[in-house]
PDB file of C-alpha atoms in Angstrom:
ATOM      1  CA  UNK X 216      -7.694 -26.977 -10.793  1.00 82.00           C
ATOM      2  CA  UNK X 217      -6.581 -23.519 -11.934  1.00 89.00           C
ATOM      3  CA  UNK X 218      -6.583 -22.229  -8.358  1.00 89.00           C
ATOM      4  CA  UNK X 219      -4.300 -25.063  -7.205  1.00 91.00           C
ATOM      5  CA  UNK X 220      -1.975 -24.327 -10.114  1.00 94.00           C
ATOM      6  CA  UNK X 221      -1.890 -20.660  -9.128  1.00 93.00           C
ATOM      7  CA  UNK X 222      -0.815 -21.657  -5.610  1.00 93.00           C
ATOM      8  CA  UNK X 223       1.905 -23.958  -6.989  1.00 95.00           C
ATOM      9  CA  UNK X 224       3.133 -21.231  -9.384  1.00 96.00           C
ATOM     10  CA  UNK X 225       3.379 -18.765  -6.484  1.00 96.00           C
ATOM     11  CA  UNK X 226       5.370 -21.283  -4.449  1.00 96.00           C
ATOM     12  CA  UNK X 227       7.800 -21.789  -7.344  1.00 96.00           C
ATOM     13  CA  UNK X 228       8.201 -18.035  -7.875  1.00 96.00           C
ATOM     14  CA  UNK X 229       8.859 -17.546  -4.139  1.00 95.00           C
ATOM     15  CA  UNK X 230      11.612 -20.155  -4.341  1.00 93.00           C
ATOM     16  CA  UNK X 231      13.043 -18.351  -7.345  1.00 92.00           C
ATOM     17  CA  UNK X 232      13.083 -15.032  -5.505  1.00 94.00           C
ATOM     18  CA  UNK X 233      14.740 -16.760  -2.568  1.00 89.00           C
ATOM     19  CA  UNK X 234      17.484 -18.153  -4.791  1.00 87.00           C
ATOM     20  CA  UNK X 235      18.304 -14.758  -6.288  1.00 88.00           C
ATOM     21  CA  UNK X 236      17.893 -12.809  -3.051  1.00 84.00           C
ATOM     22  CA  UNK X 237      20.827 -14.704  -1.601  1.00 67.00           C
ATOM     23  CA  UNK X 238      19.024 -16.504   1.224  1.00 57.00           C
ATOM     24  CA  UNK X 239      20.665 -19.761   0.167  1.00 55.00           C
ATOM     25  CA  UNK X 240      23.969 -18.315  -1.074  1.00 54.00           C
ATOM     26  CA  UNK X 241      26.103 -20.115   1.504  1.00 58.00           C
ATOM     27  CA  UNK X 242      24.994 -23.520   0.261  1.00 61.00           C
ATOM     28  CA  UNK X 243      26.566 -22.971  -3.148  1.00 66.00           C
ATOM     29  CA  UNK X 244      30.023 -21.939  -1.868  1.00 74.00           C
ATOM     30  CA  UNK X 245      30.501 -19.574  -4.796  1.00 78.00           C
ATOM     31  CA  UNK X 246      32.317 -16.239  -4.561  1.00 80.00           C
ATOM     32  CA  UNK X 247      30.408 -13.297  -3.138  1.00 79.00           C
ATOM     33  CA  UNK X 248      30.777 -11.495  -6.464  1.00 83.00           C
ATOM     34  CA  UNK X 249      28.768 -14.253  -8.176  1.00 83.00           C
ATOM     35  CA  UNK X 250      25.873 -13.734  -5.745  1.00 81.00           C
ATOM     36  CA  UNK X 251      26.020  -9.949  -6.138  1.00 85.00           C
ATOM     37  CA  UNK X 252      25.815 -10.258  -9.917  1.00 87.00           C
ATOM     38  CA  UNK X 253      22.972 -12.798  -9.815  1.00 87.00           C
ATOM     39  CA  UNK X 254      21.045 -10.617  -7.375  1.00 88.00           C
ATOM     40  CA  UNK X 255      21.587  -7.516  -9.530  1.00 90.00           C
ATOM     41  CA  UNK X 256      20.712  -9.273 -12.776  1.00 93.00           C
ATOM     42  CA  UNK X 257      17.443 -10.657 -11.383  1.00 93.00           C
ATOM     43  CA  UNK X 258      16.451  -7.183 -10.281  1.00 92.00           C
ATOM     44  CA  UNK X 259      17.791  -5.203 -13.265  1.00 93.00           C
ATOM     45  CA  UNK X 260      16.447  -7.498 -15.997  1.00 95.00           C
ATOM     46  CA  UNK X 261      12.901  -7.224 -14.685  1.00 94.00           C
ATOM     47  CA  UNK X 262      12.385 -10.732 -13.274  1.00 96.00           C
ATOM     48  CA  UNK X 263      11.547  -9.343  -9.843  1.00 95.00           C
ATOM     49  CA  UNK X 264       9.035  -6.967 -11.446  1.00 95.00           C
ATOM     50  CA  UNK X 265       7.371  -9.916 -13.177  1.00 96.00           C
ATOM     51  CA  UNK X 266       7.171 -11.818  -9.867  1.00 96.00           C
ATOM     52  CA  UNK X 267       5.568  -8.806  -8.183  1.00 95.00           C
ATOM     53  CA  UNK X 268       2.996  -8.343 -10.966  1.00 94.00           C
ATOM     54  CA  UNK X 269       2.091 -12.040 -10.896  1.00 95.00           C
ATOM     55  CA  UNK X 270       1.940 -12.042  -7.113  1.00 94.00           C
ATOM     56  CA  UNK X 271      -0.248  -8.952  -7.011  1.00 93.00           C
ATOM     57  CA  UNK X 272      -2.589 -10.386  -9.628  1.00 93.00           C
ATOM     58  CA  UNK X 273      -2.883 -13.651  -7.682  1.00 94.00           C
ATOM     59  CA  UNK X 274      -3.328 -11.720  -4.460  1.00 92.00           C
ATOM     60  CA  UNK X 275      -6.102  -9.614  -5.963  1.00 91.00           C
ATOM     61  CA  UNK X 276      -7.872 -12.775  -7.110  1.00 91.00           C
ATOM     62  CA  UNK X 277      -7.401 -14.411  -3.704  1.00 91.00           C
ATOM     63  CA  UNK X 278      -8.589 -11.370  -1.743  1.00 88.00           C
ATOM     64  CA  UNK X 279     -11.666 -11.141  -3.948  1.00 88.00           C
ATOM     65  CA  UNK X 280     -12.483 -14.835  -3.487  1.00 88.00           C
ATOM     66  CA  UNK X 281     -12.013 -14.653   0.279  1.00 86.00           C
ATOM     67  CA  UNK X 282     -14.125 -11.477   0.501  1.00 83.00           C
ATOM     68  CA  UNK X 283     -16.979 -13.278  -1.263  1.00 86.00           C
ATOM     69  CA  UNK X 284     -16.777 -16.483   0.741  1.00 85.00           C
ATOM     70  CA  UNK X 285     -14.236 -16.726   3.597  1.00 79.00           C
ATOM     71  CA  UNK X 286     -15.288 -20.265   4.475  1.00 80.00           C
ATOM     72  CA  UNK X 287     -13.944 -21.520   1.141  1.00 78.00           C
ATOM     73  CA  UNK X 288     -10.403 -20.378   1.860  1.00 80.00           C
ATOM     74  CA  UNK X 289      -7.793 -22.926   0.897  1.00 87.00           C
ATOM     75  CA  UNK X 290      -4.646 -22.070   2.824  1.00 88.00           C
ATOM     76  CA  UNK X 291      -2.510 -24.254   0.566  1.00 89.00           C
ATOM     77  CA  UNK X 292      -3.269 -21.742  -2.205  1.00 90.00           C
ATOM     78  CA  UNK X 293      -3.732 -18.496  -0.283  1.00 91.00           C
ATOM     79  CA  UNK X 294      -0.611 -18.611   1.859  1.00 93.00           C
ATOM     80  CA  UNK X 295       1.801 -19.071  -1.076  1.00 95.00           C
ATOM     81  CA  UNK X 296       0.069 -16.184  -2.886  1.00 94.00           C
ATOM     82  CA  UNK X 297       0.634 -13.861   0.080  1.00 94.00           C
ATOM     83  CA  UNK X 298       4.174 -15.228   0.542  1.00 95.00           C
ATOM     84  CA  UNK X 299       5.119 -14.479  -3.048  1.00 95.00           C
ATOM     85  CA  UNK X 300       3.914 -10.887  -2.680  1.00 94.00           C
ATOM     86  CA  UNK X 301       5.808 -10.530   0.617  1.00 94.00           C
ATOM     87  CA  UNK X 302       8.971 -12.018  -0.860  1.00 94.00           C
ATOM     88  CA  UNK X 303       8.875  -9.587  -3.776  1.00 94.00           C
ATOM     89  CA  UNK X 304       8.150  -6.549  -1.592  1.00 93.00           C
ATOM     90  CA  UNK X 305      10.811  -7.587   0.935  1.00 90.00           C
ATOM     91  CA  UNK X 306      13.581  -7.748  -1.677  1.00 91.00           C
ATOM     92  CA  UNK X 307      16.647  -5.678  -0.805  1.00 85.00           C
ATOM     93  CA  UNK X 308      17.083  -3.385  -3.783  1.00 82.00           C
ATOM     94  CA  UNK X 309      20.275  -2.135  -5.335  1.00 70.00           C
ATOM     95  CA  UNK X 310      23.929  -2.947  -5.137  1.00 56.00           C
ATOM     96  CA  UNK X 311      24.157  -2.010  -1.457  1.00 61.00           C
ATOM     97  CA  UNK X 312      22.032  -5.079  -0.584  1.00 60.00           C
ATOM     98  CA  UNK X 313      25.269  -7.045  -0.236  1.00 56.00           C
ATOM     99  CA  UNK X 314      27.459  -4.402   1.416  1.00 54.00           C
ATOM    100  CA  UNK X 315      27.415  -6.130   4.778  1.00 53.00           C
ATOM    101  CA  UNK X 316      28.367  -9.523   3.342  1.00 51.00           C
ATOM    102  CA  UNK X 317      24.896 -10.665   2.395  1.00 52.00           C
ATOM    103  CA  UNK X 318      21.436  -9.353   1.674  1.00 51.00           C
ATOM    104  CA  UNK X 319      20.148  -9.958   5.185  1.00 50.00           C
ATOM    105  CA  UNK X 320      23.017  -8.625   7.251  1.00 47.00           C
ATOM    106  CA  UNK X 321      21.951  -5.003   6.907  1.00 48.00           C
ATOM    107  CA  UNK X 322      20.326  -3.229   9.827  1.00 48.00           C
ATOM    108  CA  UNK X 323      17.998  -1.264   7.530  1.00 54.00           C
ATOM    109  CA  UNK X 324      14.338  -1.793   8.187  1.00 63.00           C
ATOM    110  CA  UNK X 325      12.779   0.375   5.481  1.00 78.00           C
ATOM    111  CA  UNK X 326      11.975  -1.103   2.087  1.00 86.00           C
ATOM    112  CA  UNK X 327      12.721   1.119  -0.876  1.00 87.00           C
ATOM    113  CA  UNK X 328      11.076  -0.358  -3.998  1.00 90.00           C
ATOM    114  CA  UNK X 329      11.527   1.386  -7.315  1.00 90.00           C
ATOM    115  CA  UNK X 330       9.114   4.028  -8.565  1.00 91.00           C
ATOM    116  CA  UNK X 331       7.631   1.582 -11.079  1.00 91.00           C
ATOM    117  CA  UNK X 332       6.111  -0.405  -8.213  1.00 92.00           C
ATOM    118  CA  UNK X 333       4.027   2.511  -7.008  1.00 91.00           C
ATOM    119  CA  UNK X 334       1.047   1.507  -9.172  1.00 90.00           C
ATOM    120  CA  UNK X 335       0.927  -1.847  -7.377  1.00 89.00           C
ATOM    121  CA  UNK X 336       1.724  -0.940  -3.807  1.00 89.00           C
ATOM    122  CA  UNK X 337       0.399   2.535  -3.057  1.00 87.00           C
ATOM    123  CA  UNK X 338      -3.294   1.870  -3.365  1.00 82.00           C
ATOM    124  CA  UNK X 339      -5.470   2.606  -0.354  1.00 74.00           C
ATOM    125  CA  UNK X 340      -8.034   0.094  -1.655  1.00 81.00           C
ATOM    126  CA  UNK X 341      -5.357  -2.614  -1.693  1.00 85.00           C
ATOM    127  CA  UNK X 342      -4.371  -1.900   1.913  1.00 87.00           C
ATOM    128  CA  UNK X 343      -8.013  -1.784   2.995  1.00 86.00           C
ATOM    129  CA  UNK X 344      -8.708  -5.132   1.279  1.00 87.00           C
ATOM    130  CA  UNK X 345      -5.770  -6.788   3.061  1.00 90.00           C
ATOM    131  CA  UNK X 346      -7.061  -5.552   6.419  1.00 91.00           C
ATOM    132  CA  UNK X 347     -10.575  -6.722   5.545  1.00 87.00           C
ATOM    133  CA  UNK X 348      -9.412 -10.211   4.614  1.00 88.00           C
ATOM    134  CA  UNK X 349      -7.224 -10.390   7.700  1.00 89.00           C
ATOM    135  CA  UNK X 350     -10.202  -9.461   9.882  1.00 87.00           C
ATOM    136  CA  UNK X 351     -12.276 -12.236   8.318  1.00 85.00           C
ATOM    137  CA  UNK X 352      -9.770 -15.089   8.389  1.00 86.00           C
ATOM    138  CA  UNK X 353      -7.146 -14.493  11.074  1.00 80.00           C
ATOM    139  CA  UNK X 354      -8.901 -16.345  13.892  1.00 77.00           C
ATOM    140  CA  UNK X 355      -9.814 -19.379  11.789  1.00 83.00           C
ATOM    141  CA  UNK X 356      -6.764 -19.686   9.560  1.00 82.00           C
ATOM    142  CA  UNK X 357      -3.576 -19.185  11.565  1.00 83.00           C
ATOM    143  CA  UNK X 358      -1.102 -19.525   8.699  1.00 89.00           C
ATOM    144  CA  UNK X 359      -3.030 -17.113   6.530  1.00 90.00           C
ATOM    145  CA  UNK X 360      -3.355 -14.630   9.401  1.00 88.00           C
ATOM    146  CA  UNK X 361       0.401 -14.769   9.998  1.00 91.00           C
ATOM    147  CA  UNK X 362       1.168 -14.302   6.278  1.00 92.00           C
ATOM    148  CA  UNK X 363      -1.149 -11.304   6.079  1.00 92.00           C
ATOM    149  CA  UNK X 364       0.437  -9.736   9.197  1.00 91.00           C
ATOM    150  CA  UNK X 365       3.858 -10.128   7.582  1.00 93.00           C
ATOM    151  CA  UNK X 366       2.605  -8.464   4.420  1.00 93.00           C
ATOM    152  CA  UNK X 367       1.113  -5.585   6.407  1.00 92.00           C
ATOM    153  CA  UNK X 368       4.421  -5.105   8.250  1.00 92.00           C
ATOM    154  CA  UNK X 369       6.236  -4.904   4.936  1.00 92.00           C
ATOM    155  CA  UNK X 370       3.754  -2.376   3.603  1.00 92.00           C
ATOM    156  CA  UNK X 371       4.224  -0.315   6.769  1.00 91.00           C
ATOM    157  CA  UNK X 372       7.969  -0.159   6.106  1.00 91.00           C
ATOM    158  CA  UNK X 373       7.730   1.164   2.538  1.00 90.00           C
ATOM    159  CA  UNK X 374       9.785   4.263   1.822  1.00 88.00           C
ATOM    160  CA  UNK X 375      11.692   5.894  -0.987  1.00 88.00           C
ATOM    161  CA  UNK X 376      10.491   6.938  -4.403  1.00 89.00           C
ATOM    162  CA  UNK X 377       7.129   5.128  -4.181  1.00 90.00           C
ATOM    163  CA  UNK X 378       6.197   7.475  -1.332  1.00 89.00           C
ATOM    164  CA  UNK X 379       8.084  10.603  -2.397  1.00 84.00           C
ATOM    165  CA  UNK X 380       5.037  12.876  -2.247  1.00 87.00           C
ATOM    166  CA  UNK X 381       4.190  14.075   1.276  1.00 90.00           C
ATOM    167  CA  UNK X 382       0.421  13.888   0.657  1.00 90.00           C
ATOM    168  CA  UNK X 383       0.733  10.250  -0.517  1.00 87.00           C
ATOM    169  CA  UNK X 384       2.843   9.419   2.565  1.00 88.00           C
ATOM    170  CA  UNK X 385       0.176  10.818   4.861  1.00 90.00           C
ATOM    171  CA  UNK X 386      -2.670   9.144   2.981  1.00 88.00           C
ATOM    172  CA  UNK X 387      -0.939   5.757   2.895  1.00 90.00           C
ATOM    173  CA  UNK X 388       0.056   6.008   6.568  1.00 90.00           C
ATOM    174  CA  UNK X 389      -3.514   6.954   7.476  1.00 90.00           C
ATOM    175  CA  UNK X 390      -4.907   3.833   5.781  1.00 88.00           C
ATOM    176  CA  UNK X 391      -2.361   1.668   7.609  1.00 92.00           C
ATOM    177  CA  UNK X 392      -3.111   3.289  10.962  1.00 92.00           C
ATOM    178  CA  UNK X 393      -6.888   3.168  10.528  1.00 91.00           C
ATOM    179  CA  UNK X 394      -6.724  -0.511   9.612  1.00 90.00           C
ATOM    180  CA  UNK X 395      -4.474  -1.299  12.548  1.00 91.00           C
ATOM    181  CA  UNK X 396      -6.659   0.619  14.992  1.00 92.00           C
ATOM    182  CA  UNK X 397      -9.753  -1.190  13.755  1.00 88.00           C
ATOM    183  CA  UNK X 398      -8.062  -4.575  14.252  1.00 85.00           C
ATOM    184  CA  UNK X 399      -6.879  -3.578  17.706  1.00 86.00           C
ATOM    185  CA  UNK X 400     -10.369  -2.455  18.724  1.00 85.00           C
ATOM    186  CA  UNK X 401     -11.862  -5.689  17.442  1.00 76.00           C
ATOM    187  CA  UNK X 402      -9.318  -7.823  19.316  1.00 73.00           C
ATOM    188  CA  UNK X 403      -9.888  -5.920  22.549  1.00 70.00           C
ATOM    189  CA  UNK X 404     -13.679  -6.270  22.274  1.00 68.00           C
ATOM    190  CA  UNK X 405     -13.489 -10.066  21.888  1.00 62.00           C
TER     191      UNK X 405
END
């Protein structure tokens, strides 16, 4: 079906992001400069942007479908969709991603996506929808709940040009905090 193909496409795109992010760089035994160039080219030539747009489109579809009927959730499709979005958002941007020897050796915890990603990430409705879906599925679908928590953690660590305006920072943080407080109150009442 089309939905199954969407899940498979998201899995393949996540693998592609993983290859260019450097997660598997040691296996190839190529010079560090090769990995830096591949990482930079994937980001600079817009392939990462394409992966984010596709992931966000698939995520929007998935969130809508789950909101309508949570019992029809297929984790084999939904988890790869969320994973692709998380992989794209979690990308370490810029040439300094490899300064410590690899993209994951840095102690930085804030994610600084480019300004062009603002239209996808800084949407209060998007954050609210993720919390709503998490609330509906987390107890029944463990893998999906974990994937959504990971995505929410990434969203909470956004910084840089996508949140340059102080009002937007406060508004975005408010949506994250309100969603978190609601989940905490629900978990303590059960």
